[in-house]
Short mmCIF file of C-alpha atoms in Angstrom, two decimals:
data_model
loop_
_atom_site.label_atom_id
_atom_site.label_comp_id
_atom_site.label_asym_id
_atom_site.label_seq_id
_atom_site.Cartn_x
_atom_site.Cartn_y
_atom_site.Cartn_z
CA MET A 6 21.85 20.63 -5.67
CA ALA A 7 21.41 22.37 -2.31
CA ASN A 8 24.10 24.95 -3.14
CA SER A 9 22.21 26.08 -6.26
CA SER A 10 18.95 26.66 -4.41
CA PHE A 11 17.74 29.25 -1.92
CA VAL A 12 14.77 27.06 -0.98
CA THR A 13 15.55 24.69 1.88
CA GLU A 14 12.06 23.25 2.31
CA PHE A 15 8.75 23.01 0.50
CA LEU A 16 5.22 23.53 1.81
CA LEU A 17 2.70 20.93 0.62
CA LEU A 18 -0.68 22.65 0.35
CA GLY A 19 -2.45 19.36 -0.36
CA PHE A 20 -6.15 19.52 0.48
CA SER A 21 -5.87 22.49 2.87
CA SER A 22 -8.43 24.47 0.85
CA LEU A 23 -11.15 21.96 1.75
CA GLY A 24 -11.23 22.95 5.42
CA GLU A 25 -13.27 20.60 7.63
CA LEU A 26 -13.71 18.12 4.77
CA GLN A 27 -10.12 17.07 5.40
CA PHE A 28 -11.30 14.87 8.28
CA VAL A 29 -13.65 13.02 5.93
CA LEU A 30 -10.81 12.62 3.42
CA PHE A 31 -8.56 11.33 6.19
CA VAL A 32 -11.05 8.58 7.10
CA VAL A 33 -11.62 7.65 3.44
CA PHE A 34 -7.93 7.65 2.46
CA LEU A 35 -6.88 5.80 5.62
CA SER A 36 -9.48 3.09 4.97
CA LEU A 37 -8.37 2.73 1.35
CA TYR A 38 -4.72 2.67 2.42
CA LEU A 39 -5.33 -0.14 4.90
CA ILE A 40 -7.24 -2.10 2.24
CA ILE A 41 -4.37 -1.59 -0.23
CA LEU A 42 -1.79 -2.80 2.30
CA SER A 43 -3.81 -5.78 3.52
CA GLY A 44 -4.84 -6.80 0.00
CA ASN A 45 -1.37 -6.62 -1.51
CA LEU A 46 0.29 -8.27 1.50
CA THR A 47 -2.28 -11.06 1.30
CA ILE A 48 -1.51 -11.61 -2.38
CA ILE A 49 2.24 -11.62 -1.75
CA SER A 50 1.92 -14.08 1.14
CA VAL A 51 -0.45 -16.43 -0.69
CA ILE A 52 1.72 -16.56 -3.81
CA ARG A 53 4.82 -17.29 -1.74
CA LEU A 54 3.16 -19.99 0.39
CA ASP A 55 1.18 -21.89 -2.26
CA CYS A 56 3.34 -23.98 -4.60
CA ASN A 57 0.54 -24.12 -7.18
CA LEU A 58 0.98 -20.38 -7.71
CA HIS A 59 4.71 -20.63 -8.39
CA THR A 60 4.27 -19.79 -12.06
CA PRO A 61 5.57 -16.84 -14.12
CA MET A 62 2.18 -15.10 -14.17
CA TYR A 63 1.88 -15.07 -10.38
CA PHE A 64 5.58 -14.29 -9.97
CA PHE A 65 5.10 -11.05 -11.90
CA LEU A 66 1.90 -10.38 -9.98
CA CYS A 67 3.82 -10.78 -6.72
CA VAL A 68 6.53 -8.36 -7.90
CA LEU A 69 3.82 -5.89 -8.98
CA SER A 70 2.13 -6.16 -5.55
CA VAL A 71 5.45 -5.47 -3.79
CA SER A 72 6.10 -2.48 -6.06
CA GLU A 73 2.62 -1.03 -5.55
CA THR A 74 2.83 -1.53 -1.78
CA LEU A 75 6.08 0.47 -1.64
CA TYR A 76 4.62 2.94 -4.15
CA THR A 77 1.78 3.82 -1.77
CA ILE A 78 4.09 3.91 1.29
CA VAL A 79 6.08 6.68 -0.43
CA ILE A 80 3.00 8.90 -0.82
CA LEU A 81 0.08 8.09 1.48
CA PRO A 82 1.51 8.18 5.05
CA LYS A 83 2.80 11.74 4.54
CA MET A 84 -0.48 12.75 2.90
CA LEU A 85 -2.49 11.38 5.85
CA ILE A 86 -0.27 13.20 8.35
CA ASN A 87 -0.64 16.46 6.43
CA LEU A 88 -4.44 16.24 6.56
CA PHE A 89 -4.18 16.90 10.32
CA SER A 90 -0.95 18.85 10.43
CA VAL A 91 -0.59 22.62 10.40
CA LEU A 92 3.11 22.43 9.51
CA ARG A 93 3.10 20.60 6.17
CA THR A 94 6.71 21.17 5.22
CA LEU A 95 9.11 18.82 3.49
CA SER A 96 12.85 19.45 3.25
CA PHE A 97 14.48 20.01 -0.14
CA MET A 98 16.19 16.61 -0.14
CA SER A 99 13.12 14.83 1.28
CA CYS A 100 11.06 16.22 -1.58
CA ALA A 101 13.65 15.02 -4.11
CA THR A 102 13.78 11.61 -2.43
CA GLN A 103 10.00 11.27 -2.46
CA MET A 104 9.85 12.16 -6.16
CA PHE A 105 12.66 9.71 -6.98
CA PHE A 106 10.98 6.73 -5.29
CA PHE A 107 7.48 7.68 -6.47
CA LEU A 108 8.61 7.87 -10.10
CA GLY A 109 10.79 4.78 -9.70
CA PHE A 110 7.96 2.55 -8.51
CA ALA A 111 5.43 4.14 -10.91
CA ILE A 112 7.66 3.50 -13.95
CA THR A 113 8.48 0.01 -12.68
CA ASN A 114 4.74 -0.72 -12.56
CA CYS A 115 4.35 0.45 -16.16
CA LEU A 116 7.17 -1.81 -17.33
CA LEU A 117 5.87 -4.76 -15.28
CA LEU A 118 2.43 -4.43 -16.87
CA GLY A 119 4.14 -4.61 -20.26
CA VAL A 120 6.05 -7.74 -19.19
CA MET A 121 2.82 -9.30 -17.92
CA GLY A 122 1.23 -8.63 -21.30
CA TYR A 123 4.13 -10.48 -22.94
CA ASP A 124 3.65 -13.37 -20.51
CA ARG A 125 -0.02 -13.68 -21.52
CA TYR A 126 0.97 -13.54 -25.21
CA VAL A 127 3.44 -16.39 -24.84
CA ALA A 128 1.03 -18.47 -22.70
CA ILE A 129 -1.83 -18.20 -25.22
CA CYS A 130 -0.07 -17.81 -28.57
CA GLN A 131 3.09 -19.89 -27.98
CA PRO A 132 2.04 -22.48 -25.34
CA LEU A 133 4.52 -25.15 -26.50
CA HIS A 134 7.46 -22.76 -26.14
CA TYR A 135 6.22 -21.23 -22.87
CA PRO A 136 8.58 -23.20 -20.54
CA ILE A 137 11.58 -21.98 -22.56
CA LEU A 138 10.50 -18.42 -23.36
CA MET A 139 9.32 -17.81 -19.77
CA SER A 140 11.86 -19.81 -17.78
CA TRP A 141 12.62 -18.65 -14.23
CA ARG A 142 15.89 -17.16 -15.44
CA VAL A 143 14.06 -15.12 -18.07
CA CYS A 144 11.38 -14.07 -15.56
CA GLY A 145 14.04 -12.87 -13.13
CA GLN A 146 15.78 -10.90 -15.85
CA LEU A 147 12.53 -9.29 -17.03
CA ALA A 148 11.52 -8.30 -13.49
CA GLY A 149 15.03 -7.06 -12.66
CA ASN A 150 15.29 -5.03 -15.86
CA SER A 151 11.88 -3.46 -15.13
CA ILE A 152 13.05 -2.35 -11.68
CA ILE A 153 16.45 -1.10 -12.89
CA GLY A 154 14.90 0.67 -15.88
CA GLY A 155 12.27 2.27 -13.66
CA PHE A 156 14.73 3.73 -11.17
CA LEU A 157 17.31 4.79 -13.74
CA THR A 158 14.60 6.72 -15.60
CA SER A 159 13.40 8.16 -12.30
CA LEU A 160 16.94 9.29 -11.44
CA VAL A 161 17.17 11.20 -14.72
CA GLY A 162 13.76 12.85 -14.24
CA THR A 163 14.40 13.79 -10.60
CA THR A 164 17.83 15.21 -11.45
CA LEU A 165 16.35 17.33 -14.25
CA VAL A 166 13.86 18.83 -11.80
CA PHE A 167 16.08 19.41 -8.76
CA SER A 168 19.12 20.63 -10.68
CA LEU A 169 17.09 23.79 -11.33
CA PRO A 170 17.41 26.78 -8.95
CA PHE A 171 14.49 27.36 -6.55
CA CYS A 172 14.59 30.88 -5.17
CA GLY A 173 10.96 32.02 -5.10
CA SER A 174 7.82 30.48 -3.70
CA ASN A 175 8.13 27.12 -1.93
CA LYS A 176 4.39 26.29 -1.91
CA ILE A 177 3.62 23.07 -3.79
CA ASP A 178 -0.06 23.01 -4.69
CA HIS A 179 -0.25 19.24 -4.39
CA TYR A 180 -0.20 16.53 -1.70
CA PHE A 181 3.23 15.17 -2.69
CA CYS A 182 6.30 16.20 -4.69
CA ASP A 183 5.17 15.50 -8.25
CA ILE A 184 7.02 16.78 -11.32
CA SER A 185 4.60 19.42 -12.65
CA PRO A 186 3.81 21.35 -9.44
CA VAL A 187 7.47 21.31 -8.34
CA ILE A 188 9.09 22.34 -11.63
CA ARG A 189 6.71 25.30 -11.88
CA LEU A 190 8.39 26.77 -8.77
CA ALA A 191 11.84 26.89 -10.41
CA CYS A 192 13.16 30.40 -11.04
CA ALA A 193 14.86 29.57 -14.36
CA ASP A 194 13.98 28.60 -17.91
CA THR A 195 12.61 25.07 -17.66
CA HIS A 196 11.72 24.42 -21.31
CA ILE A 197 14.65 22.07 -22.04
CA ASN A 198 14.15 20.14 -18.81
CA GLU A 199 10.42 19.82 -19.44
CA LEU A 200 11.00 18.67 -23.02
CA ILE A 201 13.38 15.91 -21.92
CA ILE A 202 10.98 14.85 -19.15
CA PHE A 203 8.07 14.86 -21.61
CA ILE A 204 9.98 12.69 -24.11
CA GLY A 205 11.00 10.31 -21.34
CA GLY A 206 7.42 10.11 -20.07
CA ALA A 207 6.13 9.43 -23.57
CA LEU A 208 8.62 6.58 -24.03
CA VAL A 209 7.89 5.08 -20.62
CA LEU A 210 4.12 5.17 -21.12
CA LEU A 211 3.61 4.69 -24.85
CA VAL A 212 6.22 2.01 -25.62
CA PRO A 213 4.92 -0.54 -23.06
CA PHE A 214 1.31 0.37 -23.92
CA ILE A 215 1.84 -0.11 -27.66
CA PHE A 216 3.62 -3.38 -26.90
CA ILE A 217 0.64 -4.51 -24.81
CA CYS A 218 -1.79 -3.56 -27.58
CA ILE A 219 0.21 -5.53 -30.17
CA SER A 220 0.42 -8.52 -27.80
CA TYR A 221 -3.33 -8.49 -27.26
CA GLY A 222 -3.92 -8.19 -30.99
CA PHE A 223 -2.17 -11.55 -31.43
CA ILE A 224 -3.94 -12.93 -28.33
CA VAL A 225 -7.41 -12.02 -29.66
CA ARG A 226 -6.60 -13.54 -33.04
CA THR A 227 -5.47 -16.78 -31.37
CA ILE A 228 -8.48 -16.93 -29.04
CA LEU A 229 -10.94 -16.48 -31.91
CA LYS A 230 -9.47 -19.62 -33.48
CA ILE A 231 -10.38 -21.72 -30.42
CA PRO A 232 -13.34 -23.90 -31.45
CA SER A 233 -15.17 -24.17 -28.09
CA ALA A 234 -16.99 -21.28 -26.46
CA GLU A 235 -15.78 -22.43 -23.03
CA GLY A 236 -12.17 -22.38 -24.20
CA LYS A 237 -12.58 -18.84 -25.51
CA ARG A 238 -14.17 -17.73 -22.23
CA LYS A 239 -11.33 -19.15 -20.13
CA ALA A 240 -8.69 -17.59 -22.38
CA PHE A 241 -10.35 -14.17 -22.24
CA SER A 242 -10.83 -14.42 -18.44
CA THR A 243 -7.06 -14.77 -17.91
CA CYS A 244 -6.56 -11.41 -19.67
CA ALA A 245 -9.55 -9.35 -18.48
CA SER A 246 -8.10 -8.32 -15.12
CA HIS A 247 -4.75 -7.36 -16.63
CA LEU A 248 -6.48 -5.22 -19.25
CA THR A 249 -8.56 -3.47 -16.56
CA VAL A 250 -5.47 -2.47 -14.60
CA VAL A 251 -3.64 -1.43 -17.79
CA ILE A 252 -6.47 0.84 -18.96
CA VAL A 253 -6.85 2.60 -15.60
CA HIS A 254 -3.12 2.91 -14.92
CA TYR A 255 -2.04 4.10 -18.36
CA GLY A 256 -5.14 6.23 -18.88
CA CYS A 257 -4.69 8.24 -15.68
CA ALA A 258 -0.91 8.52 -15.95
CA SER A 259 -1.07 9.61 -19.60
CA SER A 260 -3.58 12.38 -18.87
CA VAL A 261 -1.12 13.94 -16.39
CA TYR A 262 2.35 13.24 -17.82
CA LEU A 263 1.81 13.27 -21.59
CA ARG A 264 1.43 17.03 -21.77
CA PRO A 265 3.59 20.06 -20.99
CA SER A 266 3.84 21.24 -17.39
CA ALA A 267 2.50 24.63 -18.47
CA LYS A 268 -0.92 23.04 -18.95
CA TYR A 269 -0.95 21.78 -15.38
CA THR A 270 -4.34 22.39 -13.72
CA THR A 271 -4.40 22.00 -9.94
CA GLY A 272 -7.86 20.65 -9.20
CA LYS A 273 -8.22 18.30 -12.16
CA ASP A 274 -4.70 16.89 -11.89
CA ARG A 275 -5.02 16.33 -8.15
CA LEU A 276 -8.18 14.29 -8.75
CA VAL A 277 -6.54 12.23 -11.49
CA THR A 278 -3.45 11.74 -9.33
CA VAL A 279 -5.59 10.40 -6.50
CA THR A 280 -6.90 7.85 -8.98
CA TYR A 281 -3.52 6.40 -9.89
CA THR A 282 -1.92 6.74 -6.44
CA ILE A 283 -4.84 5.16 -4.55
CA ILE A 284 -7.44 3.58 -6.85
CA THR A 285 -4.99 1.80 -9.16
CA PRO A 286 -3.06 0.09 -6.30
CA LEU A 287 -6.46 -0.86 -4.90
CA LEU A 288 -7.39 -2.52 -8.21
CA ASN A 289 -4.42 -4.88 -8.10
CA PRO A 290 -5.63 -7.04 -5.18
CA MET A 291 -9.34 -6.36 -5.67
CA VAL A 292 -9.63 -6.94 -9.42
CA TYR A 293 -6.48 -8.66 -10.61
CA SER A 294 -6.10 -11.25 -7.88
CA LEU A 295 -8.89 -11.71 -5.36
CA ARG A 296 -11.36 -12.43 -8.19
CA ASN A 297 -9.00 -15.10 -9.51
CA LYS A 298 -10.15 -18.63 -8.70
CA ASP A 299 -6.62 -19.97 -8.22
CA VAL A 300 -5.88 -17.27 -5.66
CA GLN A 301 -9.21 -17.82 -3.90
CA ILE A 302 -8.52 -21.55 -3.59
CA ALA A 303 -5.01 -20.83 -2.31
CA ILE A 304 -6.36 -18.41 0.33
CA ARG A 305 -8.92 -20.97 1.54
CA LYS A 306 -6.25 -23.64 1.67
CA ILE A 307 -3.85 -21.50 3.72
CA ILE A 308 -6.59 -20.32 6.09
CA GLY A 309 -7.72 -23.93 6.47
CA LYS A 310 -4.22 -24.98 7.52
CA THR A 311 -4.20 -22.31 10.23
CA GLY A 312 -7.42 -23.65 11.71
CA PHE A 313 -9.45 -20.48 11.17
CA PHE A 314 -11.36 -21.94 8.24
CA PRO A 315 -13.21 -25.30 8.38
CA LYS A 316 -11.57 -27.91 6.21
CA ARG A 317 -13.74 -29.73 3.74
CA LEU A 318 -14.36 -33.39 4.47
#
């Protein structure tokens, strides 16, 4: 790839146009980053340490937390450094590597959310078959296939972008190496590459989303048949957090990736990208887990064992 390109490094413009406001952004983004790391690491630790949470639902949640932690590590540290750095360059291969891992973890998250929707469907609609349909072997295969599928798709997308020649401007009007702002710098016809990337993005986003919608259609139908109001409330509560994350994640990602690169708009897309690179990973521990009673009980139990939390008599 390096032989076909005259560009050896890229310049990330990021938020340089905001001037002194970059310090405020640094404080805000650093605070959110620390919350994301501490929240997700707490969830991972609690699920691993508490035997009561060794169930398929929390297994997938743990895998999602690991993926989102690595997902933010790929993007945010470099972005924070660039907010104070004058030299905001990234080598050609570093840019390709960042895009590969960013897309890999992002697609993995999409697939995992689809798997988690299937888990909720089986738990509510097929409870008697749940131990068989969601055995640990099946869970491992579903999680592994999500990771492999995510990074194989990412490899194709990254190769389609960086196989193009870059011989003009090297200024990326973004805070990381995303597909649209990078491919616009290529000095060649990119229509075929963009079409393949668009089709791949549509499949990655729409197929899991449609699958989730169908799963929840069956879930709602099953819940409405539950005679007690309390039973309906509990069933809906197990799905509410998952739906919240799904709507935010797929909504933001679709608005950026389910359209041609030619319609890329710098300011709007950067704002939307901040949402799914920072806000969505923040939602996982804050909405999906820390509001969950089982997780709250597990956290109190573990803190109590360490002696930092008074044990109940």
